[in-house]
Amino acid sequence: NVMALGKGFGEMKAMGIIDRLPRLVVAQAAHANPLYLSFLDNFKTFKSQKAQKTLASAIQIGNPVSLERAQRTLQKFSGIVEQATEDELANAAARADRTGLFTCPHTGVALAVLFKLVERKQITSPDKVLVISTAHGLKFPDFKIDYHKDDLAKFEVTSRFQNQPLELEATYEKVRYAVLSALEKG
């Protein structure tokens, strides 16, 4: 990791290590989106807000502490700020889980924004993308269970990738039989 050696992106570009600066994207939950709203008018205005309750609780921030630094960095790196609704973030997390990941709702925000930018062709196939996941789905069992039980209506979420939970006795035989039965059904 060249960054760990203390070289900034500008220095790496000057040294010929990279040919262009990366583009940054900030993903915010729509229930806590003051930076997104400021981005819409090119950061001419900023209004702090009382963040609404969001499934992405760790980013439920209505008044970012490092606002000016975030704005400067986004402008320097031709950044984009986008938001994800509760429905988008929950379904993006479940969609990722189908690939073998077990994502947190915060990563769901980032993935939902990625899907939007790909759909709008702001990110295209030659682009290289890095999505940072800051937590694991195991830290959010209620989110996962409620999603798959289609029990997130209070957040206006429709579970499009629902996989109904099956409660079993904690015995090898019961679990084995349930897994084999499910495989036979296809």
PDB file of C-alpha atoms in Angstrom:
ATOM      1  CA  ASN A   1       0.000   0.000   0.000  1.00  0.00           C
ATOM      2  CA  VAL A   2       1.774   3.108  -1.232  1.00  0.00           C
ATOM      3  CA  MET A   3      -0.454   5.384   0.879  1.00  0.00           C
ATOM      4  CA  ALA A   4       0.828   3.652   4.014  1.00  0.00           C
ATOM      5  CA  LEU A   5       4.302   4.848   3.046  1.00  0.00           C
ATOM      6  CA  GLY A   6       3.160   8.437   3.484  1.00  0.00           C
ATOM      7  CA  LYS A   7       2.758   9.451  -0.146  1.00  0.00           C
ATOM      8  CA  GLY A   8      -0.330  11.486  -0.971  1.00  0.00           C
ATOM      9  CA  PHE A   9      -2.221  11.110  -4.250  1.00  0.00           C
ATOM     10  CA  GLY A  10      -0.730  14.368  -5.574  1.00  0.00           C
ATOM     11  CA  GLU A  11       2.803  13.156  -4.890  1.00  0.00           C
ATOM     12  CA  MET A  12       2.062   9.764  -6.465  1.00  0.00           C
ATOM     13  CA  LYS A  13       0.781  11.484  -9.607  1.00  0.00           C
ATOM     14  CA  ALA A  14       3.859  13.723  -9.765  1.00  0.00           C
ATOM     15  CA  MET A  15       6.109  10.656  -9.412  1.00  0.00           C
ATOM     16  CA  GLY A  16       4.307   8.845 -12.229  1.00  0.00           C
ATOM     17  CA  ILE A  17       2.940   6.120  -9.945  1.00  0.00           C
ATOM     18  CA  ILE A  18      -0.618   6.985 -10.961  1.00  0.00           C
ATOM     19  CA  ASP A  19      -1.731   8.790 -14.091  1.00  0.00           C
ATOM     20  CA  ARG A  20      -4.759  10.535 -12.605  1.00  0.00           C
ATOM     21  CA  LEU A  21      -6.330  11.303  -9.280  1.00  0.00           C
ATOM     22  CA  PRO A  22      -9.092   8.983  -8.108  1.00  0.00           C
ATOM     23  CA  ARG A  23     -12.641  10.268  -7.950  1.00  0.00           C
ATOM     24  CA  LEU A  24     -14.305  10.145  -4.553  1.00  0.00           C
ATOM     25  CA  VAL A  25     -17.931   9.382  -3.827  1.00  0.00           C
ATOM     26  CA  VAL A  26     -19.626  10.066  -0.512  1.00  0.00           C
ATOM     27  CA  ALA A  27     -22.716   7.979   0.177  1.00  0.00           C
ATOM     28  CA  GLN A  28     -25.251   9.252   2.683  1.00  0.00           C
ATOM     29  CA  ALA A  29     -28.491   7.810   3.995  1.00  0.00           C
ATOM     30  CA  ALA A  30     -31.382   9.958   2.768  1.00  0.00           C
ATOM     31  CA  HIS A  31     -32.520  10.350   6.390  1.00  0.00           C
ATOM     32  CA  ALA A  32     -29.197  11.993   7.264  1.00  0.00           C
ATOM     33  CA  ASN A  33     -28.023  13.773   4.129  1.00  0.00           C
ATOM     34  CA  PRO A  34     -26.827  17.342   4.804  1.00  0.00           C
ATOM     35  CA  LEU A  35     -23.673  16.959   2.686  1.00  0.00           C
ATOM     36  CA  TYR A  36     -25.716  15.588  -0.225  1.00  0.00           C
ATOM     37  CA  LEU A  37     -28.098  18.561  -0.044  1.00  0.00           C
ATOM     38  CA  SER A  38     -25.131  20.953   0.015  1.00  0.00           C
ATOM     39  CA  PHE A  39     -23.558  19.135  -2.946  1.00  0.00           C
ATOM     40  CA  LEU A  40     -26.695  19.790  -5.019  1.00  0.00           C
ATOM     41  CA  ASP A  41     -25.831  23.500  -5.142  1.00  0.00           C
ATOM     42  CA  ASN A  42     -22.058  22.964  -5.424  1.00  0.00           C
ATOM     43  CA  PHE A  43     -21.578  23.551  -1.675  1.00  0.00           C
ATOM     44  CA  LYS A  44     -22.777  27.170  -1.864  1.00  0.00           C
ATOM     45  CA  THR A  45     -25.058  26.525   1.086  1.00  0.00           C
ATOM     46  CA  PHE A  46     -25.070  24.110   3.970  1.00  0.00           C
ATOM     47  CA  LYS A  47     -27.821  23.563   6.475  1.00  0.00           C
ATOM     48  CA  SER A  48     -27.301  21.242   9.406  1.00  0.00           C
ATOM     49  CA  GLN A  49     -30.266  19.053  10.182  1.00  0.00           C
ATOM     50  CA  LYS A  50     -31.665  16.844  12.873  1.00  0.00           C
ATOM     51  CA  ALA A  51     -30.961  13.461  11.320  1.00  0.00           C
ATOM     52  CA  GLN A  52     -33.956  11.169  11.102  1.00  0.00           C
ATOM     53  CA  LYS A  53     -33.797   7.580  12.304  1.00  0.00           C
ATOM     54  CA  THR A  54     -32.064   5.399   9.721  1.00  0.00           C
ATOM     55  CA  LEU A  55     -31.143   1.728   9.511  1.00  0.00           C
ATOM     56  CA  ALA A  56     -27.585   2.988   8.919  1.00  0.00           C
ATOM     57  CA  SER A  57     -27.370   4.273  12.480  1.00  0.00           C
ATOM     58  CA  ALA A  58     -23.611   4.926  12.543  1.00  0.00           C
ATOM     59  CA  ILE A  59     -23.972   7.522   9.769  1.00  0.00           C
ATOM     60  CA  GLN A  60     -27.072   9.161  11.236  1.00  0.00           C
ATOM     61  CA  ILE A  61     -25.322  12.543  11.354  1.00  0.00           C
ATOM     62  CA  GLY A  62     -27.031  15.835  10.615  1.00  0.00           C
ATOM     63  CA  ASN A  63     -24.058  18.123  11.208  1.00  0.00           C
ATOM     64  CA  PRO A  64     -20.673  16.699  10.090  1.00  0.00           C
ATOM     65  CA  VAL A  65     -17.738  17.824  12.244  1.00  0.00           C
ATOM     66  CA  SER A  66     -15.256  18.121   9.338  1.00  0.00           C
ATOM     67  CA  LEU A  67     -17.602  19.742   6.832  1.00  0.00           C
ATOM     68  CA  GLU A  68     -15.127  22.175   5.261  1.00  0.00           C
ATOM     69  CA  ARG A  69     -12.443  19.507   4.867  1.00  0.00           C
ATOM     70  CA  ALA A  70     -14.964  17.128   3.296  1.00  0.00           C
ATOM     71  CA  GLN A  71     -16.104  19.786   0.834  1.00  0.00           C
ATOM     72  CA  ARG A  72     -12.512  20.724  -0.112  1.00  0.00           C
ATOM     73  CA  THR A  73     -11.540  17.082  -0.595  1.00  0.00           C
ATOM     74  CA  LEU A  74     -14.595  16.345  -2.711  1.00  0.00           C
ATOM     75  CA  GLN A  75     -13.875  19.350  -4.928  1.00  0.00           C
ATOM     76  CA  LYS A  76     -10.186  18.427  -5.276  1.00  0.00           C
ATOM     77  CA  PHE A  77     -11.064  14.867  -6.340  1.00  0.00           C
ATOM     78  CA  SER A  78     -14.055  15.738  -8.595  1.00  0.00           C
ATOM     79  CA  GLY A  79     -16.214  14.090  -5.992  1.00  0.00           C
ATOM     80  CA  ILE A  80     -19.842  13.122  -6.022  1.00  0.00           C
ATOM     81  CA  VAL A  81     -22.236  12.969  -3.094  1.00  0.00           C
ATOM     82  CA  GLU A  82     -25.270  10.734  -3.473  1.00  0.00           C
ATOM     83  CA  GLN A  83     -27.918   9.424  -1.119  1.00  0.00           C
ATOM     84  CA  ALA A  84     -29.701   6.134  -0.588  1.00  0.00           C
ATOM     85  CA  THR A  85     -33.185   5.663   0.774  1.00  0.00           C
ATOM     86  CA  GLU A  86     -33.909   3.106   3.474  1.00  0.00           C
ATOM     87  CA  ASP A  87     -35.449   0.826   0.835  1.00  0.00           C
ATOM     88  CA  GLU A  88     -32.404   1.178  -1.421  1.00  0.00           C
ATOM     89  CA  LEU A  89     -29.866   0.539   1.336  1.00  0.00           C
ATOM     90  CA  ALA A  90     -31.701  -2.490   2.756  1.00  0.00           C
ATOM     91  CA  ASN A  91     -32.153  -4.112  -0.643  1.00  0.00           C
ATOM     92  CA  ALA A  92     -28.563  -3.358  -1.685  1.00  0.00           C
ATOM     93  CA  ALA A  93     -27.289  -5.058   1.489  1.00  0.00           C
ATOM     94  CA  ALA A  94     -29.489  -8.111   0.831  1.00  0.00           C
ATOM     95  CA  ARG A  95     -28.407  -8.199  -2.812  1.00  0.00           C
ATOM     96  CA  ALA A  96     -24.759  -8.233  -1.725  1.00  0.00           C
ATOM     97  CA  ASP A  97     -25.489 -10.952   0.819  1.00  0.00           C
ATOM     98  CA  ARG A  98     -26.680 -13.197  -2.017  1.00  0.00           C
ATOM     99  CA  THR A  99     -23.083 -13.168  -3.318  1.00  0.00           C
ATOM    100  CA  GLY A 100     -21.756 -14.524  -0.025  1.00  0.00           C
ATOM    101  CA  LEU A 101     -21.128 -11.227   1.746  1.00  0.00           C
ATOM    102  CA  PHE A 102     -22.890 -10.416   4.987  1.00  0.00           C
ATOM    103  CA  THR A 103     -23.064  -6.646   4.876  1.00  0.00           C
ATOM    104  CA  CYS A 104     -24.054  -4.021   7.391  1.00  0.00           C
ATOM    105  CA  PRO A 105     -26.672  -1.370   6.580  1.00  0.00           C
ATOM    106  CA  HIS A 106     -23.921   1.247   6.198  1.00  0.00           C
ATOM    107  CA  THR A 107     -22.289  -0.785   3.441  1.00  0.00           C
ATOM    108  CA  GLY A 108     -25.792  -1.070   1.992  1.00  0.00           C
ATOM    109  CA  VAL A 109     -25.767   2.733   1.638  1.00  0.00           C
ATOM    110  CA  ALA A 110     -22.469   2.619  -0.268  1.00  0.00           C
ATOM    111  CA  LEU A 111     -23.631  -0.236  -2.493  1.00  0.00           C
ATOM    112  CA  ALA A 112     -26.989   1.417  -3.223  1.00  0.00           C
ATOM    113  CA  VAL A 113     -25.126   4.549  -4.312  1.00  0.00           C
ATOM    114  CA  LEU A 114     -22.782   2.441  -6.449  1.00  0.00           C
ATOM    115  CA  PHE A 115     -25.776   0.823  -8.176  1.00  0.00           C
ATOM    116  CA  LYS A 116     -27.301   4.279  -8.830  1.00  0.00           C
ATOM    117  CA  LEU A 117     -24.091   5.668 -10.313  1.00  0.00           C
ATOM    118  CA  VAL A 118     -23.666   2.607 -12.550  1.00  0.00           C
ATOM    119  CA  GLU A 119     -27.283   2.899 -13.698  1.00  0.00           C
ATOM    120  CA  ARG A 120     -26.736   6.594 -14.532  1.00  0.00           C
ATOM    121  CA  LYS A 121     -23.473   5.667 -16.291  1.00  0.00           C
ATOM    122  CA  GLN A 122     -21.432   7.892 -13.978  1.00  0.00           C
ATOM    123  CA  ILE A 123     -19.467   4.718 -13.313  1.00  0.00           C
ATOM    124  CA  THR A 124     -18.795   2.539 -16.342  1.00  0.00           C
ATOM    125  CA  SER A 125     -17.143  -0.809 -17.011  1.00  0.00           C
ATOM    126  CA  PRO A 126     -13.542   0.404 -17.431  1.00  0.00           C
ATOM    127  CA  ASP A 127     -13.713   2.210 -14.069  1.00  0.00           C
ATOM    128  CA  LYS A 128     -12.177   0.586 -11.026  1.00  0.00           C
ATOM    129  CA  VAL A 129     -14.275   0.936  -7.899  1.00  0.00           C
ATOM    130  CA  LEU A 130     -13.488   0.346  -4.247  1.00  0.00           C
ATOM    131  CA  VAL A 131     -16.376   0.191  -1.777  1.00  0.00           C
ATOM    132  CA  ILE A 132     -15.348   0.440   1.833  1.00  0.00           C
ATOM    133  CA  SER A 133     -17.297  -1.747   4.234  1.00  0.00           C
ATOM    134  CA  THR A 134     -16.975  -0.527   7.789  1.00  0.00           C
ATOM    135  CA  ALA A 135     -18.821  -3.278   9.660  1.00  0.00           C
ATOM    136  CA  HIS A 136     -20.163  -6.812   9.344  1.00  0.00           C
ATOM    137  CA  GLY A 137     -23.754  -7.984   9.175  1.00  0.00           C
ATOM    138  CA  LEU A 138     -23.296  -9.926  12.413  1.00  0.00           C
ATOM    139  CA  LYS A 139     -23.340  -6.602  14.244  1.00  0.00           C
ATOM    140  CA  PHE A 140     -26.894  -6.029  12.941  1.00  0.00           C
ATOM    141  CA  PRO A 141     -28.848  -9.267  13.445  1.00  0.00           C
ATOM    142  CA  ASP A 142     -32.183  -7.492  13.958  1.00  0.00           C
ATOM    143  CA  PHE A 143     -31.746  -5.635  10.648  1.00  0.00           C
ATOM    144  CA  LYS A 144     -31.055  -8.928   8.857  1.00  0.00           C
ATOM    145  CA  ILE A 145     -33.917 -10.827  10.507  1.00  0.00           C
ATOM    146  CA  ASP A 146     -36.426  -8.007  10.066  1.00  0.00           C
ATOM    147  CA  TYR A 147     -35.440  -7.621   6.408  1.00  0.00           C
ATOM    148  CA  HIS A 148     -35.954 -11.288   5.637  1.00  0.00           C
ATOM    149  CA  LYS A 149     -39.219 -11.386   7.575  1.00  0.00           C
ATOM    150  CA  ASP A 150     -40.286  -8.342   5.501  1.00  0.00           C
ATOM    151  CA  ASP A 151     -40.739  -6.466   8.759  1.00  0.00           C
ATOM    152  CA  LEU A 152     -39.141  -3.107   7.942  1.00  0.00           C
ATOM    153  CA  ALA A 153     -42.339  -1.347   6.842  1.00  0.00           C
ATOM    154  CA  LYS A 154     -41.741   1.425   9.402  1.00  0.00           C
ATOM    155  CA  PHE A 155     -38.689   2.321   7.282  1.00  0.00           C
ATOM    156  CA  GLU A 156     -40.687   1.991   4.028  1.00  0.00           C
ATOM    157  CA  VAL A 157     -38.628  -1.044   2.977  1.00  0.00           C
ATOM    158  CA  THR A 158     -40.002  -3.703   0.654  1.00  0.00           C
ATOM    159  CA  SER A 159     -37.801  -6.788   0.930  1.00  0.00           C
ATOM    160  CA  ARG A 160     -37.105  -7.685  -2.717  1.00  0.00           C
ATOM    161  CA  PHE A 161     -34.431 -10.279  -1.911  1.00  0.00           C
ATOM    162  CA  GLN A 162     -36.247 -11.873   0.994  1.00  0.00           C
ATOM    163  CA  ASN A 163     -35.099 -15.281   2.203  1.00  0.00           C
ATOM    164  CA  GLN A 164     -37.619 -16.315   4.859  1.00  0.00           C
ATOM    165  CA  PRO A 165     -35.832 -17.453   8.055  1.00  0.00           C
ATOM    166  CA  LEU A 166     -36.414 -21.002   9.201  1.00  0.00           C
ATOM    167  CA  GLU A 167     -36.194 -21.676  12.915  1.00  0.00           C
ATOM    168  CA  LEU A 168     -34.933 -25.143  13.860  1.00  0.00           C
ATOM    169  CA  GLU A 169     -33.843 -27.075  16.876  1.00  0.00           C
ATOM    170  CA  ALA A 170     -30.105 -26.729  17.303  1.00  0.00           C
ATOM    171  CA  THR A 171     -29.305 -30.313  16.394  1.00  0.00           C
ATOM    172  CA  TYR A 172     -27.157 -31.633  13.602  1.00  0.00           C
ATOM    173  CA  GLU A 173     -29.920 -33.907  12.319  1.00  0.00           C
ATOM    174  CA  LYS A 174     -32.567 -31.144  12.109  1.00  0.00           C
ATOM    175  CA  VAL A 175     -30.216 -28.716  10.373  1.00  0.00           C
ATOM    176  CA  ARG A 176     -28.921 -31.393   7.975  1.00  0.00           C
ATOM    177  CA  TYR A 177     -32.453 -32.457   7.055  1.00  0.00           C
ATOM    178  CA  ALA A 178     -33.569 -28.825   6.478  1.00  0.00           C
ATOM    179  CA  VAL A 179     -30.545 -28.053   4.268  1.00  0.00           C
ATOM    180  CA  LEU A 180     -30.909 -31.249   2.215  1.00  0.00           C
ATOM    181  CA  SER A 181     -34.664 -30.694   1.823  1.00  0.00           C
ATOM    182  CA  ALA A 182     -34.088 -27.151   0.607  1.00  0.00           C
ATOM    183  CA  LEU A 183     -31.456 -28.332  -1.890  1.00  0.00           C
ATOM    184  CA  GLU A 184     -33.815 -30.968  -3.286  1.00  0.00           C
ATOM    185  CA  LYS A 185     -36.520 -28.327  -3.835  1.00  0.00           C
ATOM    186  CA  GLY A 186     -33.955 -26.392  -5.838  1.00  0.00           C
TER     187      GLY A 186
END
